[in-house]
Every structure is written in C-alpha cells, then in structure tokens.
Short mmCIF file of C-alpha atoms and ligand atoms in Angstrom, two decimals:
data_model
loop_
_atom_site.label_atom_id
_atom_site.label_comp_id
_atom_site.label_asym_id
_atom_site.label_seq_id
_atom_site.Cartn_x
_atom_site.Cartn_y
_atom_site.Cartn_z
CA MET X 358 47.80 -62.22 149.00
CA SER X 359 45.35 -64.39 146.63
CA GLY X 360 46.15 -67.64 145.08
CA ASN X 361 46.27 -66.05 141.53
CA GLU X 362 49.59 -63.95 142.29
CA VAL X 363 51.37 -66.78 144.33
CA ILE X 364 51.66 -70.52 144.75
CA ALA X 365 52.99 -70.89 148.21
CA GLU X 366 53.74 -68.32 150.95
CA VAL X 367 56.13 -69.20 154.09
CA LYS X 368 55.32 -66.81 156.61
CA ASN X 369 58.01 -66.89 159.99
CA LEU X 370 58.79 -70.40 159.60
CA ARG X 371 60.70 -72.08 162.38
CA THR X 372 61.83 -75.93 162.06
CA TYR X 373 64.18 -77.18 164.55
CA PHE X 374 66.31 -79.92 165.92
CA HIS X 375 65.94 -81.21 169.54
CA VAL X 376 69.51 -82.92 170.10
CA PRO X 377 71.18 -84.20 173.29
CA GLU X 378 73.77 -80.99 172.62
CA GLY X 379 71.23 -78.39 172.35
CA VAL X 380 68.62 -77.14 169.70
CA VAL X 381 69.68 -76.44 166.32
CA ARG X 382 67.64 -73.67 164.70
CA ALA X 383 67.96 -75.04 161.20
CA VAL X 384 65.21 -72.49 160.06
CA ASP X 385 64.36 -69.65 162.30
CA GLY X 386 61.65 -67.08 161.31
CA VAL X 387 61.92 -67.84 157.09
CA ASP X 388 59.28 -65.65 154.64
CA LEU X 389 59.21 -66.43 151.09
CA VAL X 390 56.67 -66.15 148.14
CA ILE X 391 56.89 -68.59 145.28
CA LYS X 392 54.96 -67.34 142.21
CA PRO X 393 53.61 -69.40 138.89
CA GLY X 394 55.79 -69.13 136.49
CA ARG X 395 58.81 -67.83 138.28
CA THR X 396 61.92 -69.18 139.79
CA LEU X 397 62.87 -68.17 143.62
CA GLY X 398 66.55 -68.85 143.99
CA VAL X 399 67.73 -69.49 147.50
CA VAL X 400 71.10 -69.18 147.96
CA GLY X 401 73.76 -69.07 150.84
CA GLU X 402 76.54 -71.45 152.40
CA SER X 403 76.05 -74.93 153.35
CA GLY X 404 74.54 -75.22 157.02
CA CYS X 405 72.47 -71.69 156.39
CA GLY X 406 68.72 -73.58 156.42
CA LYS X 407 67.78 -73.82 152.81
CA SER X 408 67.42 -77.69 152.52
CA VAL X 409 65.41 -77.71 155.63
CA THR X 410 63.24 -75.03 154.36
CA ALA X 411 62.52 -77.00 151.11
CA LEU X 412 62.34 -80.27 153.39
CA SER X 413 59.76 -78.52 155.60
CA LEU X 414 57.41 -77.13 152.60
CA MET X 415 57.42 -81.05 151.63
CA ARG X 416 56.57 -82.02 155.03
CA LEU X 417 59.64 -84.33 155.01
CA VAL X 418 61.90 -82.83 157.63
CA PRO X 419 64.01 -86.04 159.40
CA SER X 420 63.36 -86.71 163.05
CA PRO X 421 64.57 -85.23 165.58
CA GLY X 422 63.83 -82.03 163.67
CA ARG X 423 60.33 -80.08 163.81
CA ILE X 424 58.18 -77.49 162.66
CA GLU X 425 58.21 -75.41 165.60
CA GLY X 426 56.03 -72.48 164.39
CA GLY X 427 54.89 -70.30 161.55
CA GLU X 428 52.94 -71.05 158.14
CA ILE X 429 53.37 -72.62 154.42
CA ILE X 430 50.41 -71.67 152.87
CA TYR X 431 49.87 -73.25 149.41
CA TYR X 432 47.10 -72.28 147.13
CA GLN X 433 46.40 -75.02 144.73
CA SER X 434 43.58 -74.78 141.83
CA VAL X 435 41.14 -76.96 141.49
CA ARG X 436 42.82 -80.23 139.67
CA GLU X 437 41.33 -83.57 138.10
CA THR X 438 43.14 -85.60 140.56
CA SER X 439 42.61 -87.46 143.64
CA ALA X 440 43.85 -84.40 145.40
CA SER X 441 40.91 -82.41 144.14
CA SER X 442 39.01 -83.03 147.51
CA LEU X 443 41.63 -81.01 149.09
CA SER X 444 40.55 -77.11 149.87
CA ASP X 445 42.26 -74.31 147.93
CA ILE X 446 44.31 -72.92 150.64
CA ILE X 447 45.95 -75.10 152.90
CA ASP X 448 48.48 -74.51 155.80
CA ILE X 449 50.94 -77.61 155.08
CA THR X 450 52.26 -76.94 158.62
CA ARG X 451 49.03 -78.05 159.97
CA LEU X 452 48.91 -81.60 158.04
CA LYS X 453 50.57 -84.51 159.72
CA PRO X 454 53.71 -85.31 157.90
CA ASN X 455 52.31 -89.02 156.81
CA SER X 456 48.54 -87.97 156.38
CA ARG X 457 46.26 -88.54 153.33
CA GLU X 458 46.30 -84.82 152.62
CA ILE X 459 50.10 -84.36 152.65
CA ARG X 460 50.62 -87.52 150.57
CA ALA X 461 48.17 -86.17 147.77
CA ILE X 462 50.12 -82.87 147.61
CA ARG X 463 53.72 -83.91 147.48
CA GLY X 464 54.95 -85.46 144.20
CA ASN X 465 51.78 -84.30 142.56
CA HIS X 466 51.10 -80.52 143.29
CA ILE X 467 54.99 -80.18 144.88
CA SER X 468 57.85 -82.49 143.50
CA MET X 469 61.26 -82.24 144.75
CA VAL X 470 64.57 -82.98 142.92
CA PHE X 471 67.29 -83.83 145.16
CA GLN X 472 71.51 -83.26 144.41
CA GLU X 473 72.18 -86.78 144.61
CA PRO X 474 69.66 -88.85 142.03
CA MET X 475 70.40 -92.19 143.82
CA ALA X 476 68.96 -90.74 146.87
CA ALA X 477 65.60 -90.24 145.15
CA MET X 478 65.95 -93.63 143.29
CA LEU X 479 65.91 -96.92 144.60
CA PRO X 480 68.67 -98.85 143.21
CA VAL X 481 66.74 -102.11 143.18
CA ARG X 482 63.78 -100.89 141.11
CA THR X 483 63.89 -99.96 137.20
CA VAL X 484 63.57 -96.43 136.58
CA GLY X 485 60.24 -96.71 134.60
CA SER X 486 58.37 -98.85 137.47
CA GLN X 487 59.70 -95.75 140.04
CA ILE X 488 58.19 -93.27 137.58
CA MET X 489 55.23 -95.35 136.96
CA GLU X 490 54.51 -95.72 140.76
CA ALA X 491 54.49 -91.81 141.26
CA ILE X 492 52.00 -91.50 138.48
CA THR X 493 49.32 -94.22 139.68
CA LEU X 494 49.64 -92.92 143.13
CA HIS X 495 48.11 -89.70 142.16
CA GLN X 496 46.39 -90.41 138.94
CA ASN X 497 43.70 -92.60 137.97
CA VAL X 498 45.47 -94.59 134.86
CA SER X 499 46.01 -98.05 133.91
CA HIS X 500 49.44 -99.81 134.07
CA GLN X 501 49.88 -99.56 130.48
CA GLU X 502 48.85 -95.97 130.48
CA ALA X 503 51.24 -95.07 133.36
CA ARG X 504 54.13 -97.04 131.18
CA GLU X 505 53.44 -94.96 128.03
CA ARG X 506 53.58 -91.91 130.45
CA ALA X 507 56.83 -92.86 131.77
CA ILE X 508 58.19 -93.24 128.76
CA GLU X 509 57.02 -89.94 127.43
CA MET X 510 58.20 -88.06 130.43
CA LEU X 511 61.86 -89.79 129.51
CA ALA X 512 61.76 -88.49 126.11
CA ARG X 513 60.74 -85.07 127.55
CA VAL X 514 63.61 -84.88 129.22
CA ASN X 515 65.74 -85.83 126.26
CA LEU X 516 66.93 -89.29 127.30
CA PRO X 517 67.77 -91.44 124.38
CA ASN X 518 66.09 -94.29 123.57
CA PRO X 519 63.07 -93.77 126.50
CA ASP X 520 61.43 -97.36 125.78
CA ARG X 521 64.76 -99.03 126.46
CA ILE X 522 65.71 -96.99 129.35
CA VAL X 523 62.15 -97.16 131.12
CA ASP X 524 63.70 -100.81 131.97
CA ASN X 525 66.86 -99.68 132.92
CA TYR X 526 67.95 -99.74 136.55
CA PRO X 527 69.43 -96.44 137.69
CA PHE X 528 72.75 -97.91 137.95
CA GLN X 529 73.03 -98.75 134.22
CA LEU X 530 72.70 -94.94 133.65
CA SER X 531 75.15 -92.00 133.92
CA GLY X 532 74.86 -89.06 136.43
CA GLY X 533 73.74 -86.71 134.21
CA MET X 534 71.11 -89.45 132.67
CA ARG X 535 70.03 -90.39 136.47
CA GLN X 536 69.37 -86.50 137.26
CA ARG X 537 67.34 -86.31 133.96
CA ALA X 538 65.28 -89.22 135.02
CA VAL X 539 64.86 -88.00 138.70
CA ILE X 540 63.65 -84.96 136.63
CA ALA X 541 61.25 -87.00 134.76
CA MET X 542 59.86 -88.76 137.97
CA ALA X 543 59.47 -85.10 139.71
CA LEU X 544 57.34 -83.86 136.70
CA SER X 545 55.40 -86.92 136.07
CA CYS X 546 52.55 -85.52 137.71
CA ASN X 547 52.69 -81.77 136.39
CA PRO X 548 53.49 -80.34 139.47
CA HIS X 549 52.24 -76.66 140.17
CA LEU X 550 55.78 -76.33 142.19
CA LEU X 551 59.27 -77.70 141.79
CA ILE X 552 61.69 -78.02 144.51
CA ALA X 553 65.17 -77.91 143.37
CA ASP X 554 67.75 -78.77 145.72
CA GLU X 555 71.28 -78.28 144.62
CA PRO X 556 69.99 -80.65 141.24
CA THR X 557 73.13 -79.64 139.24
CA THR X 558 75.88 -79.47 142.10
CA ALA X 559 77.34 -83.41 141.32
CA LEU X 560 77.19 -82.79 137.72
CA ASP X 561 79.65 -81.58 135.07
CA VAL X 562 79.30 -78.21 133.54
CA THR X 563 78.43 -79.23 130.39
CA THR X 564 75.75 -81.52 132.08
CA GLU X 565 75.32 -78.89 134.34
CA ALA X 566 74.29 -76.43 131.82
CA GLN X 567 71.87 -79.05 129.54
CA ILE X 568 70.19 -79.76 132.76
CA LEU X 569 69.55 -75.87 133.81
CA ASP X 570 68.15 -75.15 129.90
CA LEU X 571 65.82 -78.48 130.60
CA MET X 572 64.44 -77.02 133.52
CA ARG X 573 64.11 -73.49 131.94
CA LYS X 574 61.99 -74.99 128.58
CA LEU X 575 60.10 -77.31 130.86
CA GLN X 576 58.89 -74.56 133.42
CA ALA X 577 58.02 -72.65 130.29
CA ASP X 578 55.88 -75.30 129.22
CA TYR X 579 54.23 -76.23 132.32
CA ASN X 580 54.12 -72.77 133.92
CA MET X 581 55.50 -74.18 137.04
CA ALA X 582 56.96 -72.32 139.54
CA ILE X 583 60.74 -73.28 140.75
CA MET X 584 62.62 -73.13 144.10
CA PHE X 585 65.89 -73.38 143.31
CA ILE X 586 68.40 -74.00 145.97
CA THR X 587 72.16 -73.65 145.34
CA HIS X 588 75.25 -71.89 146.68
CA ASN X 589 76.26 -71.26 143.27
CA LEU X 590 75.52 -67.67 142.09
CA GLY X 591 76.54 -68.43 138.41
CA VAL X 592 73.56 -70.77 138.55
CA ILE X 593 71.49 -68.18 140.15
CA ALA X 594 72.37 -65.51 137.61
CA GLU X 595 70.95 -68.06 134.86
CA MET X 596 67.90 -69.34 136.63
CA ALA X 597 66.37 -67.40 139.14
CA ASP X 598 63.79 -64.27 138.82
CA GLU X 599 63.98 -63.63 142.27
CA VAL X 600 66.40 -64.47 145.01
CA ALA X 601 66.74 -65.09 148.66
CA VAL X 602 69.89 -64.92 150.80
CA MET X 603 69.87 -67.13 153.46
CA TYR X 604 72.46 -66.72 156.65
CA LEU X 605 71.95 -68.77 159.78
CA GLY X 606 68.39 -69.99 159.26
CA LYS X 607 67.14 -66.54 158.40
CA VAL X 608 66.70 -64.69 154.91
CA VAL X 609 68.76 -61.91 155.15
CA GLU X 610 68.09 -60.09 151.85
CA GLN X 611 65.42 -60.80 149.07
CA THR X 612 64.77 -58.77 145.94
CA ASP X 613 64.77 -59.58 142.14
CA ILE X 614 67.84 -60.95 140.07
CA ARG X 615 68.60 -57.64 138.80
CA SER X 616 68.97 -55.81 141.94
CA ILE X 617 70.97 -58.71 143.99
CA PHE X 618 73.55 -58.42 141.09
CA ILE X 619 73.79 -54.68 140.59
CA ASN X 620 72.97 -53.54 143.81
CA PRO X 621 73.39 -55.89 146.59
CA LEU X 622 72.74 -54.85 150.30
CA HIS X 623 73.72 -56.99 152.66
CA PRO X 624 77.03 -57.41 153.66
CA TYR X 625 76.81 -61.33 153.64
CA THR X 626 75.23 -60.81 149.93
CA GLN X 627 77.70 -59.07 148.96
CA ALA X 628 80.74 -60.84 150.60
CA LEU X 629 79.05 -63.85 148.56
CA LEU X 630 79.40 -61.83 145.50
CA ARG X 631 82.89 -60.95 145.98
CA SER X 632 83.64 -64.89 146.49
CA ILE X 633 82.60 -65.69 142.87
CA PRO X 634 86.14 -66.46 140.97
CA GLN X 635 87.10 -64.13 137.88
CA LEU X 636 89.50 -65.05 135.86
CA ASP X 637 91.32 -62.09 136.91
CA ASP X 638 91.18 -62.91 140.54
CA VAL X 639 93.04 -66.28 139.64
CA MET X 640 96.02 -65.37 137.68
CA THR X 641 97.56 -61.88 136.43
CA ARG X 642 98.51 -61.47 132.87
CA SER X 643 101.87 -62.35 133.60
CA GLY X 644 100.91 -65.42 134.91
CA GLU X 645 100.99 -64.94 138.97
CA ARG X 646 98.53 -66.66 140.94
CA ARG X 647 96.26 -65.07 142.52
CA GLN X 648 94.45 -65.72 146.00
CA LEU X 649 90.41 -66.42 145.91
CA HIS X 650 88.31 -63.94 148.01
CA THR X 651 86.78 -65.73 150.77
CA ILE X 652 84.14 -64.78 153.58
CA LYS X 653 86.10 -64.03 156.80
CA GLY X 654 85.65 -66.82 159.31
CA MET X 655 83.27 -69.46 159.59
CA VAL X 656 79.63 -70.51 159.90
CA PRO X 657 79.19 -70.67 163.36
CA ASP X 658 78.34 -73.99 165.21
CA PRO X 659 74.30 -74.64 164.93
CA TYR X 660 73.94 -74.97 168.65
CA THR X 661 75.56 -71.27 169.19
CA VAL X 662 72.86 -68.46 169.57
CA LEU X 663 74.51 -65.31 168.76
CA LYS X 664 73.30 -62.15 170.08
CA GLY X 665 72.66 -59.61 167.66
CA CYS X 666 73.06 -60.11 164.13
CA PRO X 667 74.18 -63.46 163.48
CA PHE X 668 76.71 -62.30 160.80
CA HIS X 669 78.39 -60.01 163.24
CA PRO X 670 81.53 -62.08 163.85
CA ARG X 671 82.21 -62.18 159.88
CA CYS X 672 80.97 -58.86 158.96
CA PRO X 673 83.42 -55.97 157.98
CA HIS X 674 81.07 -53.24 158.73
CA PHE X 675 80.11 -54.34 162.13
CA MET X 676 78.97 -51.84 164.64
CA SER X 677 80.18 -52.72 168.13
CA GLU X 678 77.22 -52.08 170.63
CA VAL X 679 74.56 -52.22 167.56
CA CYS X 680 75.28 -55.42 165.62
CA ASP X 681 76.36 -57.87 168.77
CA GLN X 682 73.23 -56.51 170.71
CA VAL X 683 70.37 -55.93 168.67
CA VAL X 684 68.60 -58.33 166.25
CA PRO X 685 68.23 -56.70 162.97
CA GLU X 686 64.62 -56.37 161.84
CA VAL X 687 63.60 -56.89 158.28
CA ILE X 688 63.69 -53.24 156.21
CA GLU X 689 62.54 -52.78 153.04
CA ALA X 690 65.47 -50.65 152.07
CA GLU X 691 64.20 -50.34 148.32
CA PRO X 692 60.85 -51.02 146.79
CA ASP X 693 60.61 -54.91 146.71
CA HIS X 694 64.35 -55.03 148.38
CA ILE X 695 64.05 -56.32 151.76
CA VAL X 696 67.43 -56.33 154.08
CA ARG X 697 67.90 -57.53 157.69
CA CYS X 698 71.00 -55.25 158.49
CA HIS X 699 71.51 -52.28 161.08
CA LEU X 700 73.13 -50.12 157.97
CA TYR X 701 69.65 -49.77 156.44
CA ALA X 702 67.64 -49.22 159.95
CA PRO X 703 68.42 -45.70 160.68
CA SER X 704 67.42 -42.34 159.13
CA PRO X 705 67.52 -42.54 155.46
CA GLU X 706 70.39 -39.80 155.59
CA GLU X 707 72.55 -41.78 158.07
CA ALA X 708 71.78 -45.11 155.98
CA GLN X 709 72.97 -43.41 153.02
CA THR X 710 75.98 -42.21 154.43
CA ARG X 711 76.82 -45.70 156.06
CA LYS X 712 76.11 -47.39 152.19
CA GLU X 713 78.50 -44.93 150.73
CA ALA X 714 81.11 -45.39 153.05
CA MET X 715 81.13 -49.10 152.49
CA LEU X 716 81.57 -48.68 148.60
FE1 LIG L 1180 77.01 -56.53 159.49
FE2 LIG L 1180 75.49 -55.30 161.64
FE3 LIG L 1180 74.77 -55.39 159.28
FE4 LIG L 1180 74.91 -57.27 160.60
S1 LIG L 1180 73.58 -55.64 161.06
S2 LIG L 1180 75.06 -57.52 158.49
S3 LIG L 1180 77.11 -57.05 161.83
S4 LIG L 1180 76.51 -54.30 159.55
#
C-alpha cells in the first residue's frame, strides 16, 4: 500500500507487559489501516488493548511494557519542518522511544489527545506556555510568533478571549475548556494524524457534542486522519468512517461504519450493539423499568491465555471442540469486511446457515 492511500499501517503489532504475575498481552497481533482525512474508530470494552495500541503508535508505552513484534509504518510527506530529514516511509517500531526521530514525529506529525486533559497539561505552567513549547520544539519560530500561533489555535477551538486564556493555568479552566486547550495543543503543529483516546468520556453530553463537532470541522480544515478510541458506539456512529472492534488485544471485526451497524458479523460486536441503551429498553409505555442488555461474563484476567477464541466463554454461539480449541483466523467474510470468528470460516453454505441461525 502506498503513502497516497494511507497515512499509517499497523501490521501484526504485539505489545506485552512482563510483570511478576506473568505476561499481559495487551496488544496481540493487531492490524489497522489509517487513511488521510478519514476517522478510524477503535472500539471495545476497557482492557481490550485500545489505548496500548495508541501508545505504541506514539512509542509512549510505559515500562514494563514493550513492543515485541510487528510494524507500525508511517508514510510522511515532505514537510517544511525540522523533521523533514526523516525518510518518507518509517517503521515506528524500529525507533528508540526517546530518539530524535520519534520526537520529531511525536506531537508534530502524530499528536494525541488523552481522556483526562489534566494528564496532558502541567498544572504549574500556563496553557499558552505549554502550547508554545510544542510549537517551538518542532518549528523554527520566534517566541512572539509561537505566542501568536498559540492564541490563534485557542481561538480556532472556539475558546472565548484566547488572548486572556493563553496566560491562564489549566486549573482556571472548566473541564470542557481544558479539553479544547489540549486539542489546540495537539493541533498546534498541524499533525497528519490525531489520536484521540476517549477525548470526551469525562465531559457532559452537551460539551461532548461541541467537542465532536469541533474535531470534525478541524479534520475537514486540515485533511487530518483521526484514530478515535472509545467504548461508546454512539460516538463512533457520529465520528467514524471505518471501525475496528477490539477484544483481548486483537481486532475481531473491521469494516466501514455503515456495515458495522447494519450488518455486524462478530458475536462480540453484536453484543456491544445490543448493549446500547434504547429508551424502550429502559422503560415500558406503562412506566415499568426494564433491565439493560449486558454482555454475559467479564473480560478475562489479563494474565490468562485462553485456548481457542478468546471470546468463547462469553459467546452465545460457542461451538464446542471448535471455539475452545482453535484460534480463529482473520476472514474477509464480505468485501472490505473482516472478522475473526469460526462462524465464517467453513464453506459458504454452512456459514450462511449458521449466520441465519444467529438472527
Ligand atoms: Fe463465538 Fe466461536 Fe465465533 Fe469465538 S469463534 S466469536 S466463540 S462463534
């Protein structure tokens, strides 16, 4: 695949944490493709490896975690920045976490917005000084130019009085304003790829809607790729063009946004969709409360390596002697729609019969 079609490709990525209790395979053979100007939604329950995948892309995996294998290919176009000495195709996994090369990419070509803005900003430094630092680190500009750019970015994310907020400390801003400031910082160097890790989870629904609108607008303005990580399928429906569903460190289904909602194939995706609360599910017309749909069981202990399909203890379509014995391979069940499930592996007729039995 060429850099004209994609901005980053993750191939068979494995990121493990070696701890005294055992090995946590947080990311265990993930493949993803991220395209310019498009949003890839990455969805799944807590502990399924979404955030560690994102941290691997930034080479920010905390110790004792490390990338054990696979590739993260970044296709950069030539830019008028200090990073333009980098080659056009870079395997990020081969860069040292603190090398000059990865520091030239991080925050400049690839930026990240975290769930909790206080984790991304130092409380003892003004918002403006932190945005200016990101700018001067990657661009050859004067202090005054960096300050003007910081004010411009704060205005760009619709913060009122940006020339005053530039001198405020993070604690002087509300949660929604802080998250806008973090987005301004992430976008200050006009990145090719923005990784947003649950950027609106801590916000109220009104602020969430505003931030999502803002991100979509900025994406259109900058033709930026977004990798949007969330457990919220409602947010995915609003933001994503393609969706990767992750479970226990693996992508179990990947396709375009329409197919994931109209024709979900993997039993885990189907269960996630059933778990979205609907008004009718919460209360009947007579005012009776109903129980919400949940996914049976829990995500297993991270040290456990399950034989066969990792979803089999929770799967309503579990097939004995198959699902608990054989790891399902990636199958292109339909054009541009991949799934890891034995239901789609046998002959087409058999798969169809099984699928119909599931409906
Ligand atoms: Fe369920 Fe088997 Fe498919 Fe796993 S492989 S999701 S256990 S049917």
